[in-house]
């Protein structure tokens, strides 16, 4: 109740009237808000009652009003009570002697309005009742149930079956199973041992909770049946005998608890009203018109059917009903022996929704224009033998319906199509000349090949040489003359000039003679060889270029090899430097035609120290060898004249940066051995570290800082030192020894440690076993190794 404000004494009369108007508007606004809230709740409650009973909206509203008066509730209170109490009462205890899998008669008839179900079941069924209002098809209903029952009781699949006129079952909705399994169990004949049929026959649920026992009693759905270890089948309550049943399948074993059974009964009761409210396709009336249409289709010599659209509440076409069909339709829909008429199209073939024919039907329905699909192959059995036939599907409008027909292509049609495909794929065409009448006939492809307008007609055989370039005319004229006069077939290439340039063609022809042996007709084909000829010419040019390049590379390799041998004199025996035994090995790459830039130096300095160097210039060929020689002699000269190892590396870096090839780079190890203190000082520029073997233990020396030569103008180089003991062995090498793709260089370094540390019976001054173990049969890079041994008690 609202009250108007009391005006203050002395207030103006117009202000008092304005205050009254504002108060009345506020009261009206509050009343409208209450009315809107009441209307929204009432519409939801009416929807739930409609789902439960299948009654129209007016009857549902009247029923709510009667309940409110009988219980002395307001209409709003009754709506909320209806929405919150949508669960059935718990099942009554079974009477003695009842089978454990069958409910007592009448136990499934508990009224949904009773509110003694568990609170969580009541709330769940209230949610389901609201969700069912949006359900428009049996498939939507199955999906809605699975979404509702899956989290609650572990349901994995839901099947909805309806009784067929022959007493069997038809699958009208499913969720949680594949289309293949749905098609396999889409039609169930009236057999004994089917739980769903027993449910419809008795009107009582079946609780299949013992898989071993259930397999002995029933034929279980599934592939394999053990996929679902517990199942429940419940009839959908109706005024008469149940015609629909719902199956809930679970992958886990176990019983359906009393709560689960109460929940399932309530859900099934809700589905009863929803199924009655669905716009299901009516049964086909067996009237004279229907019989006449079916008789007409049965007389048609082709596979055809008449479809009428089935629309959802949104107006969209969700399926088609087959009004009439010829006998051949069942084979094309993989439903041999079944009667398509009166059934849904997607029920007959669920996979059709993903095929072009389905989109074609929707297109014809929307535009009114006929549709013709692409030819497709279909296997059929003729006289007991399976053979492939080619069909084309066509859809045409017929009022509000569609006529779908499948046209089977005959052998002549297929031969013509194959000939057209052959000409297109082979880029050729056929030609015939009658020598008696001088008539000629060409295929369309020949006109395209020779660049002639079909309106001008084909060219007579004697005039064919005029199409060719002057250089090719004599050979073609001679071949045609020998064919006409002597019947000798020919295969002659020739060239023609078209708007697109020179085209290379090939004419193959033979003569057909009369009984006297006189040629009377010539038939043959013209083929475009332009692409092939261009490929041949390109191949020849490529071969010439390869041969030329190979000769150049071979000459370069020979020159580089001679330079390399002149710059790197190899000794067949170990040399002794500053008390060390030094053996060197250089092996050029075996793949490719380039010589690499690996090098070494092992000399004794004027002060009695030994200088040991290995390096690797990036690249191959004469340039790499020239850069190698420059670095090798410059490094020796700078160390001999007193430069430190790091100073020599810095100057070599500057030399590379200012060389004629400013992009040249190189790696290097410089080592100086002082025999008096057995001290080894070394520095490196981006090179793998030396490997030291001492007392059977191999390890890499820690690398001092040093950057690649030629990489930067401000490099930093550091020295490191170690003491060499009698019996030590030091290996300096280039990366060709340890880098063998596709293995990483880290793996190669590990293999070198294993090879050097492994015991062997070779001579102390032999590198052979080490190289044989480390190098593959084919080397992609040069290999340079300096093997340094310190004589001592162990003898190296």
Coordinates of C-alpha atoms in Angstrom, one line a residue, residues 180-763:
X180 CA 27.5 -45.6 -37.1
X181 CA 26.1 -47.3 -34.0
X182 CA 22.9 -45.2 -34.3
X183 CA 22.5 -46.5 -37.8
X184 CA 23.2 -50.1 -36.7
X185 CA 20.5 -50.0 -34.0
X186 CA 18.2 -47.5 -35.7
X187 CA 15.6 -50.1 -36.4
X188 CA 15.0 -53.0 -33.9
X189 CA 12.7 -55.8 -35.1
X190 CA 10.1 -57.2 -32.6
X191 CA 12.4 -59.8 -31.1
X192 CA 12.3 -61.2 -27.7
X193 CA 15.2 -60.4 -25.4
X194 CA 15.2 -56.7 -25.9
X195 CA 14.9 -54.7 -22.7
X196 CA 13.4 -51.7 -24.5
X197 CA 10.6 -53.8 -26.0
X198 CA 10.0 -55.4 -22.5
X199 CA 9.6 -51.9 -21.1
X200 CA 7.0 -51.0 -23.6
X201 CA 5.2 -54.3 -23.3
X202 CA 4.9 -54.2 -19.5
X203 CA 5.0 -50.5 -18.9
X204 CA 7.6 -50.9 -16.1
X205 CA 11.2 -49.9 -15.9
X206 CA 14.2 -52.3 -16.3
X207 CA 17.3 -51.7 -14.2
X208 CA 20.2 -53.6 -15.8
X209 CA 22.9 -53.5 -13.1
X210 CA 24.6 -57.0 -13.4
X211 CA 26.3 -57.2 -16.8
X212 CA 26.9 -61.0 -16.7
X213 CA 23.2 -61.7 -15.8
X214 CA 21.9 -59.1 -18.2
X215 CA 23.9 -60.6 -21.1
X216 CA 22.2 -63.9 -20.5
X217 CA 18.7 -62.4 -20.5
X218 CA 18.9 -59.5 -23.0
X219 CA 20.5 -58.6 -26.3
X220 CA 22.6 -55.6 -25.2
X221 CA 23.1 -52.5 -27.4
X222 CA 26.7 -51.6 -28.0
X223 CA 29.9 -52.5 -30.0
X224 CA 31.1 -54.1 -27.8
X225 CA 28.2 -54.4 -25.2
X226 CA 30.7 -54.2 -22.3
X227 CA 31.2 -50.5 -23.2
X228 CA 28.2 -49.7 -21.0
X229 CA 28.2 -51.8 -17.8
X230 CA 24.9 -50.6 -16.3
X231 CA 21.7 -49.4 -18.0
X232 CA 18.2 -48.2 -17.2
X233 CA 15.2 -48.4 -19.5
X234 CA 12.0 -46.5 -18.5
X235 CA 8.7 -46.1 -20.3
X236 CA 7.4 -42.6 -21.0
X237 CA 4.1 -42.3 -19.3
X238 CA 1.1 -41.6 -21.5
X239 CA -2.7 -41.8 -21.3
X240 CA -2.7 -45.3 -23.0
X241 CA 0.0 -47.9 -23.4
X242 CA 3.5 -46.5 -23.5
X243 CA 4.8 -45.9 -27.1
X244 CA 8.2 -44.4 -26.2
X245 CA 10.9 -45.5 -23.9
X246 CA 14.2 -43.9 -22.8
X247 CA 17.4 -45.7 -22.1
X248 CA 20.2 -44.3 -19.9
X249 CA 23.6 -46.1 -20.4
X250 CA 26.5 -45.8 -18.1
X251 CA 30.1 -46.9 -18.6
X252 CA 30.6 -47.7 -14.9
X253 CA 29.2 -50.7 -13.2
X254 CA 26.9 -50.5 -10.1
X255 CA 23.3 -50.2 -9.1
X256 CA 21.0 -47.2 -9.6
X257 CA 20.4 -45.9 -6.1
X258 CA 16.9 -45.1 -4.8
X259 CA 17.8 -41.5 -5.4
X260 CA 18.9 -42.2 -9.0
X261 CA 15.7 -44.1 -9.6
X262 CA 13.6 -41.3 -8.2
X263 CA 15.5 -38.8 -10.4
X264 CA 15.1 -40.9 -13.5
X265 CA 11.3 -41.4 -13.0
X266 CA 10.9 -37.7 -12.6
X267 CA 13.0 -36.9 -15.7
X268 CA 11.0 -39.5 -17.7
X269 CA 7.7 -38.0 -16.5
X270 CA 8.9 -34.5 -17.6
X271 CA 9.9 -35.9 -21.0
X272 CA 6.3 -37.3 -21.4
X273 CA 4.8 -33.8 -21.6
X274 CA 7.7 -32.6 -23.7
X275 CA 7.3 -35.3 -26.3
X276 CA 3.6 -34.7 -26.6
X277 CA 4.3 -31.0 -27.1
X278 CA 7.0 -31.6 -29.8
X279 CA 6.0 -31.0 -33.4
X280 CA 6.6 -34.5 -34.4
X281 CA 5.7 -35.5 -38.0
X282 CA 2.2 -36.9 -38.1
X283 CA 1.7 -40.4 -39.3
X284 CA 1.1 -40.7 -43.0
X285 CA -2.6 -41.0 -43.7
X286 CA -3.3 -43.9 -45.9
X287 CA -5.7 -42.0 -48.0
X288 CA -6.3 -42.3 -51.7
X289 CA -4.0 -39.3 -52.6
X290 CA -1.0 -40.8 -50.7
X291 CA -1.6 -44.2 -52.3
X292 CA -1.8 -42.6 -55.7
X293 CA 1.5 -40.7 -55.2
X294 CA 3.2 -43.9 -54.0
X295 CA 1.9 -45.9 -56.9
X296 CA 3.2 -43.2 -59.3
X297 CA 6.6 -43.4 -57.8
X298 CA 6.7 -47.1 -57.8
X299 CA 6.1 -47.0 -61.6
X300 CA 9.1 -44.7 -62.2
X301 CA 12.1 -46.4 -63.8
X302 CA 14.6 -44.3 -61.8
X303 CA 15.5 -43.9 -58.1
X304 CA 13.3 -41.0 -56.8
X305 CA 11.5 -39.8 -53.7
X306 CA 9.1 -37.0 -52.7
X307 CA 10.2 -35.0 -49.7
X308 CA 8.3 -32.5 -47.5
X309 CA 10.2 -30.2 -45.1
X310 CA 9.9 -30.5 -41.4
X311 CA 10.6 -27.2 -39.7
X312 CA 11.7 -26.3 -36.2
X313 CA 10.1 -23.7 -34.0
X314 CA 12.6 -21.2 -35.4
X315 CA 11.3 -21.8 -38.9
X316 CA 14.5 -23.6 -40.1
X317 CA 14.3 -26.9 -41.9
X318 CA 15.6 -29.6 -39.6
X319 CA 14.6 -32.6 -41.6
X320 CA 12.5 -34.0 -44.4
X321 CA 9.7 -36.6 -44.4
X322 CA 9.7 -39.1 -47.3
X323 CA 6.2 -39.0 -48.7
X324 CA 6.8 -41.5 -51.5
X325 CA 9.8 -43.4 -52.9
X326 CA 10.7 -45.9 -55.5
X327 CA 12.2 -49.2 -54.6
X328 CA 15.7 -48.3 -55.7
X329 CA 16.0 -45.5 -53.1
X330 CA 16.6 -47.9 -50.3
X331 CA 19.8 -49.2 -52.0
X332 CA 21.2 -45.8 -52.6
X333 CA 20.6 -44.8 -49.0
X334 CA 22.2 -48.1 -47.7
X335 CA 18.8 -49.3 -46.4
X336 CA 18.2 -52.2 -48.7
X337 CA 14.9 -53.9 -48.1
X338 CA 13.4 -51.1 -46.0
X339 CA 10.4 -49.0 -46.8
X340 CA 11.5 -45.3 -46.9
X341 CA 8.1 -43.8 -47.2
X342 CA 6.7 -42.2 -44.1
X343 CA 10.1 -41.9 -42.4
X344 CA 12.5 -39.0 -41.7
X345 CA 15.3 -38.6 -44.2
X346 CA 18.0 -38.2 -41.5
X347 CA 16.6 -41.3 -39.8
X348 CA 17.2 -43.3 -42.9
X349 CA 20.7 -41.8 -43.4
X350 CA 22.1 -39.7 -40.5
X351 CA 25.3 -39.0 -42.4
X352 CA 23.4 -37.2 -45.1
X353 CA 23.5 -34.0 -43.2
X354 CA 27.2 -33.7 -44.0
X355 CA 26.8 -34.5 -47.7
X356 CA 26.3 -32.1 -50.6
X357 CA 22.8 -33.5 -51.4
X358 CA 21.5 -32.1 -48.1
X359 CA 22.8 -28.6 -48.9
X360 CA 21.3 -29.0 -52.3
X361 CA 17.9 -29.7 -50.9
X362 CA 18.1 -26.7 -48.6
X363 CA 19.2 -24.5 -51.6
X364 CA 16.3 -25.6 -53.7
X365 CA 13.9 -25.1 -50.8
X366 CA 15.2 -21.5 -50.4
X367 CA 15.6 -20.4 -54.0
X368 CA 13.2 -22.6 -56.0
X369 CA 16.0 -23.4 -58.5
X370 CA 16.8 -27.0 -59.4
X371 CA 20.1 -28.6 -58.1
X372 CA 22.3 -31.1 -59.8
X373 CA 25.2 -32.7 -57.9
X374 CA 28.5 -34.1 -59.0
X375 CA 28.6 -37.7 -60.4
X376 CA 29.5 -40.2 -57.7
X377 CA 30.2 -44.0 -57.7
X378 CA 27.9 -46.4 -55.9
X379 CA 28.5 -50.1 -55.5
X380 CA 25.5 -52.3 -56.2
X381 CA 25.0 -56.0 -56.7
X382 CA 23.8 -57.1 -60.2
X383 CA 23.2 -60.8 -60.8
X384 CA 25.1 -61.6 -57.6
X385 CA 28.2 -59.7 -58.7
X386 CA 29.2 -56.4 -57.1
X387 CA 29.9 -53.6 -59.6
X388 CA 30.3 -49.8 -59.5
X389 CA 27.7 -47.6 -61.1
X390 CA 27.9 -43.8 -61.6
X391 CA 24.9 -41.7 -60.5
X392 CA 24.0 -38.0 -60.5
X393 CA 21.6 -36.7 -57.9
X394 CA 19.1 -34.0 -58.9
X395 CA 16.6 -32.0 -56.8
X396 CA 13.7 -30.1 -58.2
X397 CA 10.9 -28.1 -56.5
X398 CA 7.3 -29.3 -56.6
X399 CA 5.1 -26.8 -54.8
X400 CA 6.2 -26.9 -51.1
X401 CA 7.8 -30.3 -51.6
X402 CA 11.0 -31.6 -53.3
X403 CA 11.5 -34.3 -55.9
X404 CA 14.9 -36.0 -55.5
X405 CA 16.0 -38.3 -58.3
X406 CA 19.2 -40.2 -59.1
X407 CA 20.2 -40.6 -62.7
X408 CA 22.3 -43.7 -63.5
X409 CA 24.8 -43.0 -66.3
X410 CA 24.8 -45.6 -69.0
X411 CA 27.9 -47.2 -70.5
X412 CA 27.9 -44.8 -73.5
X413 CA 27.7 -41.8 -71.2
X414 CA 30.7 -43.1 -69.2
X415 CA 32.7 -43.8 -72.4
X416 CA 32.1 -40.3 -73.7
X417 CA 33.1 -38.8 -70.3
X418 CA 36.2 -41.0 -70.2
X419 CA 37.2 -39.9 -73.7
X420 CA 36.8 -36.3 -72.8
X421 CA 38.8 -36.8 -69.6
X422 CA 41.5 -38.6 -71.6
X423 CA 41.8 -35.7 -74.1
X424 CA 41.9 -33.1 -71.4
X425 CA 44.5 -34.9 -69.2
X426 CA 46.6 -36.0 -72.2
X427 CA 46.3 -32.5 -73.9
X428 CA 45.4 -34.2 -77.1
X429 CA 42.4 -34.5 -79.5
X430 CA 41.2 -36.9 -82.2
X431 CA 40.8 -36.2 -85.9
X432 CA 39.3 -38.1 -88.9
X433 CA 39.6 -37.5 -92.6
X434 CA 37.4 -39.2 -95.3
X435 CA 39.6 -39.6 -98.4
X436 CA 36.6 -40.3 -100.7
X437 CA 34.5 -37.3 -99.7
X438 CA 37.3 -35.1 -98.5
X439 CA 35.3 -34.5 -95.3
X440 CA 37.1 -33.9 -92.0
X441 CA 36.0 -34.0 -88.4
X442 CA 37.9 -32.8 -85.3
X443 CA 37.3 -33.0 -81.6
X444 CA 37.0 -29.7 -79.8
X445 CA 40.4 -30.2 -78.3
X446 CA 42.1 -30.2 -81.7
X447 CA 40.8 -26.7 -82.6
X448 CA 42.1 -25.5 -79.3
X449 CA 45.6 -27.1 -79.9
X450 CA 46.1 -25.6 -83.4
X451 CA 44.5 -22.3 -82.4
X452 CA 41.7 -22.5 -85.0
X453 CA 38.2 -21.1 -84.6
X454 CA 35.7 -24.0 -84.6
X455 CA 33.4 -21.8 -86.7
X456 CA 35.9 -22.2 -89.6
X457 CA 35.6 -25.9 -89.5
X458 CA 38.4 -28.5 -89.6
X459 CA 41.3 -28.5 -92.2
X460 CA 41.4 -31.0 -95.0
X461 CA 44.2 -33.5 -94.8
X462 CA 46.3 -32.2 -97.8
X463 CA 46.1 -28.7 -96.2
X464 CA 47.4 -29.8 -92.7
X465 CA 51.1 -29.1 -93.6
X466 CA 50.2 -25.4 -94.1
X467 CA 49.6 -25.1 -90.4
X468 CA 53.2 -25.9 -89.6
X469 CA 56.2 -23.6 -89.7
X470 CA 58.0 -23.6 -93.1
X471 CA 60.9 -25.6 -91.7
X472 CA 58.6 -28.4 -90.7
X473 CA 56.3 -28.4 -93.7
X474 CA 58.3 -30.8 -96.0
X475 CA 58.5 -33.6 -93.4
X476 CA 54.8 -33.4 -92.7
X477 CA 53.9 -33.3 -96.4
X478 CA 56.0 -36.3 -97.1
X479 CA 54.5 -38.3 -94.3
X480 CA 50.9 -37.5 -95.4
X481 CA 51.7 -38.5 -99.0
X482 CA 53.1 -41.9 -97.9
X483 CA 50.0 -42.5 -95.8
X484 CA 47.5 -41.6 -98.5
X485 CA 49.2 -43.5 -101.3
X486 CA 50.9 -46.4 -99.5
X487 CA 48.9 -46.6 -96.2
X488 CA 52.1 -46.1 -94.1
X489 CA 51.2 -44.7 -90.6
X490 CA 53.3 -41.9 -89.3
X491 CA 54.2 -40.1 -86.0
X492 CA 55.6 -36.7 -86.9
X493 CA 56.4 -33.7 -84.7
X494 CA 55.9 -30.2 -86.0
X495 CA 55.6 -26.6 -84.9
X496 CA 53.0 -24.0 -85.3
X497 CA 52.8 -20.3 -84.6
X498 CA 49.9 -19.2 -82.3
X499 CA 49.1 -16.0 -80.5
X500 CA 50.8 -17.4 -77.5
X501 CA 54.1 -18.2 -79.3
X502 CA 55.6 -21.3 -80.9
X503 CA 53.7 -24.5 -80.0
X504 CA 55.2 -28.0 -80.5
X505 CA 52.7 -30.6 -81.7
X506 CA 52.7 -34.2 -82.6
X507 CA 50.4 -35.8 -85.3
X508 CA 49.9 -39.6 -85.2
X509 CA 47.8 -41.1 -88.0
X510 CA 47.0 -44.3 -89.7
X511 CA 44.8 -45.3 -92.7
X512 CA 41.8 -47.5 -92.9
X513 CA 41.7 -49.4 -96.3
X514 CA 38.8 -51.0 -98.2
X515 CA 38.7 -54.6 -99.3
X516 CA 41.1 -53.8 -102.1
X517 CA 43.7 -52.3 -99.8
X518 CA 43.1 -48.7 -100.9
X519 CA 43.1 -46.2 -98.1
X520 CA 39.7 -44.6 -97.7
X521 CA 39.8 -43.0 -94.3
X522 CA 42.5 -41.6 -92.0
X523 CA 42.1 -41.3 -88.3
X524 CA 44.6 -40.1 -85.7
X525 CA 45.3 -37.7 -82.9
X526 CA 47.1 -34.4 -82.3
X527 CA 49.0 -33.9 -79.1
X528 CA 50.5 -30.8 -77.6
X529 CA 54.2 -31.5 -76.8
X530 CA 55.2 -28.0 -75.9
X531 CA 55.7 -28.5 -72.2
X532 CA 57.6 -31.7 -72.8
X533 CA 59.8 -30.1 -75.5
X534 CA 60.6 -27.1 -73.3
X535 CA 61.5 -29.4 -70.5
X536 CA 63.8 -31.4 -72.8
X537 CA 65.5 -28.2 -74.0
X538 CA 65.8 -26.9 -70.5
X539 CA 67.3 -30.3 -69.4
X540 CA 69.9 -30.1 -72.3
X541 CA 70.9 -26.6 -71.3
X542 CA 71.1 -27.6 -67.7
X543 CA 73.3 -30.5 -68.5
X544 CA 75.6 -28.3 -70.6
X545 CA 75.8 -25.8 -67.7
X546 CA 76.5 -28.5 -65.2
X547 CA 79.3 -30.0 -67.4
X548 CA 80.8 -26.5 -67.9
X549 CA 80.6 -25.7 -64.2
X550 CA 82.0 -29.1 -63.3
X551 CA 85.0 -28.5 -65.5
X552 CA 85.6 -25.1 -63.9
X553 CA 85.2 -26.6 -60.4
X554 CA 87.5 -29.5 -61.2
X555 CA 90.2 -27.1 -62.5
X556 CA 89.8 -25.0 -59.4
X557 CA 90.1 -28.1 -57.2
X558 CA 93.2 -29.2 -59.0
X559 CA 94.8 -25.8 -58.6
X560 CA 93.7 -25.5 -54.9
X561 CA 95.0 -29.0 -54.2
X562 CA 98.4 -28.2 -55.7
X563 CA 98.6 -25.0 -53.7
X564 CA 97.6 -26.9 -50.6
X565 CA 100.3 -29.6 -51.0
X566 CA 102.9 -26.9 -51.7
X567 CA 101.9 -25.0 -48.6
X568 CA 101.4 -28.0 -46.3
X569 CA 104.4 -30.3 -46.7
X570 CA 103.4 -33.6 -45.1
X571 CA 105.9 -35.8 -43.3
X572 CA 105.5 -39.6 -43.4
X573 CA 107.1 -40.0 -40.0
X574 CA 106.7 -38.2 -36.6
X575 CA 109.0 -35.2 -36.0
X576 CA 110.7 -34.2 -32.8
X577 CA 110.4 -30.6 -31.6
X578 CA 111.7 -29.3 -28.3
X579 CA 111.6 -32.7 -26.8
X580 CA 108.1 -33.5 -28.1
X581 CA 107.1 -36.3 -30.6
X582 CA 104.7 -34.6 -33.1
X583 CA 102.6 -36.4 -35.7
X584 CA 100.4 -34.6 -38.1
X585 CA 97.6 -35.7 -40.4
X586 CA 95.6 -33.9 -43.1
X587 CA 92.7 -35.5 -45.0
X588 CA 90.8 -33.6 -47.6
X589 CA 87.0 -33.9 -47.9
X590 CA 85.7 -36.8 -50.0
X591 CA 82.4 -35.1 -51.1
X592 CA 82.2 -32.1 -53.3
X593 CA 84.8 -30.6 -55.7
X594 CA 86.2 -27.9 -53.4
X595 CA 89.3 -28.0 -51.3
X596 CA 89.0 -26.6 -47.8
X597 CA 91.1 -24.1 -45.8
X598 CA 92.3 -26.3 -42.9
X599 CA 96.0 -26.0 -42.0
X600 CA 98.6 -26.7 -39.3
X601 CA 102.1 -25.7 -38.3
X602 CA 104.5 -27.5 -36.0
X603 CA 108.0 -25.8 -35.9
X604 CA 110.8 -25.2 -33.4
X605 CA 111.4 -21.5 -32.6
X606 CA 114.9 -20.0 -32.5
X607 CA 114.9 -20.0 -28.7
X608 CA 114.2 -23.7 -28.5
X609 CA 110.5 -23.5 -27.9
X610 CA 107.9 -25.3 -30.1
X611 CA 105.1 -23.6 -31.9
X612 CA 102.0 -25.6 -32.6
X613 CA 99.1 -24.2 -34.7
X614 CA 95.9 -25.5 -36.2
X615 CA 93.4 -23.3 -38.1
X616 CA 90.4 -23.4 -40.3
X617 CA 89.3 -20.8 -42.9
X618 CA 85.6 -20.6 -43.6
X619 CA 84.7 -21.7 -47.2
X620 CA 86.4 -23.8 -49.9
X621 CA 88.3 -23.3 -53.1
X622 CA 91.2 -21.2 -54.2
X623 CA 90.2 -18.2 -52.1
X624 CA 90.1 -20.3 -48.9
X625 CA 93.5 -21.8 -49.7
X626 CA 94.9 -18.3 -50.3
X627 CA 93.6 -17.0 -47.0
X628 CA 94.9 -20.1 -45.3
X629 CA 98.4 -19.5 -46.6
X630 CA 98.3 -15.8 -45.6
X631 CA 97.3 -16.6 -42.0
X632 CA 99.7 -19.6 -41.7
X633 CA 102.9 -17.7 -42.7
X634 CA 101.9 -14.5 -41.0
X635 CA 101.2 -16.3 -37.7
X636 CA 104.6 -18.0 -37.8
X637 CA 106.4 -14.8 -38.7
X638 CA 104.8 -12.8 -35.9
X639 CA 105.6 -15.4 -33.2
X640 CA 109.1 -15.9 -34.5
X641 CA 109.7 -12.1 -34.3
X642 CA 108.6 -12.0 -30.7
X643 CA 104.9 -11.3 -30.8
X644 CA 102.8 -12.8 -28.0
X645 CA 100.1 -15.3 -28.9
X646 CA 97.3 -12.9 -28.1
X647 CA 99.0 -10.1 -30.0
X648 CA 99.4 -12.3 -33.0
X649 CA 95.7 -13.2 -33.0
X650 CA 94.7 -9.6 -32.7
X651 CA 96.9 -8.7 -35.8
X652 CA 95.6 -11.6 -37.8
X653 CA 92.1 -10.4 -37.0
X654 CA 93.0 -7.0 -38.4
X655 CA 94.5 -8.6 -41.4
X656 CA 91.3 -10.5 -42.3
X657 CA 89.2 -7.4 -41.8
X658 CA 91.3 -5.5 -44.3
X659 CA 91.8 -8.3 -46.8
X660 CA 90.3 -8.2 -50.3
X661 CA 87.6 -10.6 -49.1
X662 CA 86.3 -8.6 -46.2
X663 CA 83.8 -11.3 -45.3
X664 CA 86.5 -14.0 -44.7
X665 CA 86.6 -15.6 -41.2
X666 CA 88.8 -18.2 -39.6
X667 CA 89.3 -20.1 -36.3
X668 CA 92.7 -20.9 -34.8
X669 CA 94.6 -22.4 -31.9
X670 CA 98.2 -21.0 -31.2
X671 CA 100.2 -23.0 -28.6
X672 CA 103.8 -22.4 -27.4
X673 CA 105.7 -25.1 -25.5
X674 CA 108.7 -24.3 -23.2
X675 CA 110.7 -27.6 -22.8
X676 CA 112.7 -26.3 -19.8
X677 CA 109.6 -25.9 -17.6
X678 CA 107.4 -28.3 -19.7
X679 CA 105.0 -25.3 -19.8
X680 CA 102.3 -25.0 -22.5
X681 CA 100.9 -21.5 -23.2
X682 CA 98.0 -21.3 -25.7
X683 CA 95.3 -19.0 -27.0
X684 CA 92.4 -19.6 -29.4
X685 CA 90.1 -17.7 -31.7
X686 CA 86.7 -19.5 -31.9
X687 CA 88.3 -22.9 -32.1
X688 CA 87.5 -26.2 -30.3
X689 CA 89.8 -26.7 -27.3
X690 CA 92.8 -29.1 -27.3
X691 CA 92.3 -32.6 -25.7
X692 CA 94.7 -33.8 -23.0
X693 CA 95.2 -37.4 -22.2
X694 CA 96.9 -38.1 -18.9
X695 CA 97.1 -41.5 -17.1
X696 CA 94.2 -42.9 -19.2
X697 CA 91.9 -39.9 -18.4
X698 CA 91.0 -37.6 -21.4
X699 CA 89.7 -34.1 -20.8
X700 CA 89.4 -30.8 -22.8
X701 CA 91.5 -27.9 -21.6
X702 CA 89.4 -24.9 -20.4
X703 CA 89.2 -22.4 -23.2
X704 CA 90.4 -18.9 -22.6
X705 CA 88.4 -16.0 -24.1
X706 CA 88.8 -15.5 -27.8
X707 CA 86.6 -14.5 -30.7
X708 CA 86.4 -15.7 -34.3
X709 CA 89.0 -14.0 -36.6
X710 CA 87.4 -11.5 -38.9
X711 CA 84.2 -11.2 -36.9
X712 CA 84.7 -7.8 -35.1
X713 CA 87.2 -4.9 -35.1
X714 CA 87.5 -5.0 -31.3
X715 CA 88.2 -8.6 -30.3
X716 CA 89.5 -9.7 -26.9
X717 CA 91.9 -12.6 -26.6
X718 CA 93.3 -14.3 -23.4
X719 CA 96.1 -16.9 -22.8
X720 CA 95.9 -20.1 -20.8
X721 CA 98.7 -22.4 -19.7
X722 CA 99.2 -25.9 -18.4
X723 CA 102.1 -28.2 -17.5
X724 CA 102.7 -31.3 -19.6
X725 CA 104.0 -34.3 -17.7
X726 CA 105.9 -37.3 -19.2
X727 CA 103.5 -39.6 -20.9
X728 CA 100.9 -36.9 -21.7
X729 CA 99.3 -36.7 -25.1
X730 CA 97.8 -33.5 -26.5
X731 CA 95.5 -33.5 -29.5
X732 CA 95.0 -30.3 -31.6
X733 CA 92.4 -30.7 -34.4
X734 CA 89.9 -28.9 -36.7
X735 CA 86.1 -29.3 -36.5
X736 CA 86.1 -31.8 -39.4
X737 CA 87.3 -34.5 -36.9
X738 CA 84.3 -34.1 -34.6
X739 CA 81.5 -32.6 -36.7
X740 CA 79.5 -35.2 -38.6
X741 CA 75.9 -34.2 -39.4
X742 CA 73.2 -35.1 -38.5
X743 CA 74.9 -35.7 -35.1
X744 CA 75.7 -32.5 -33.1
X745 CA 79.3 -31.4 -32.5
X746 CA 78.8 -32.1 -28.8
X747 CA 78.3 -35.8 -29.7
X748 CA 81.5 -35.6 -31.8
X749 CA 83.5 -34.2 -28.9
X750 CA 82.3 -37.0 -26.6
X751 CA 83.3 -39.6 -29.2
X752 CA 86.8 -38.1 -29.5
X753 CA 87.2 -38.4 -25.7
X754 CA 86.1 -42.0 -25.9
X755 CA 88.4 -42.8 -28.8
X756 CA 91.5 -41.2 -27.3
X757 CA 90.9 -42.7 -23.8
X758 CA 90.2 -46.2 -25.2
X759 CA 93.1 -48.7 -24.7
X760 CA 94.6 -49.8 -28.0
X761 CA 97.7 -51.7 -29.2
X762 CA 98.9 -49.3 -31.9
X763 CA 102.3 -47.8 -32.0

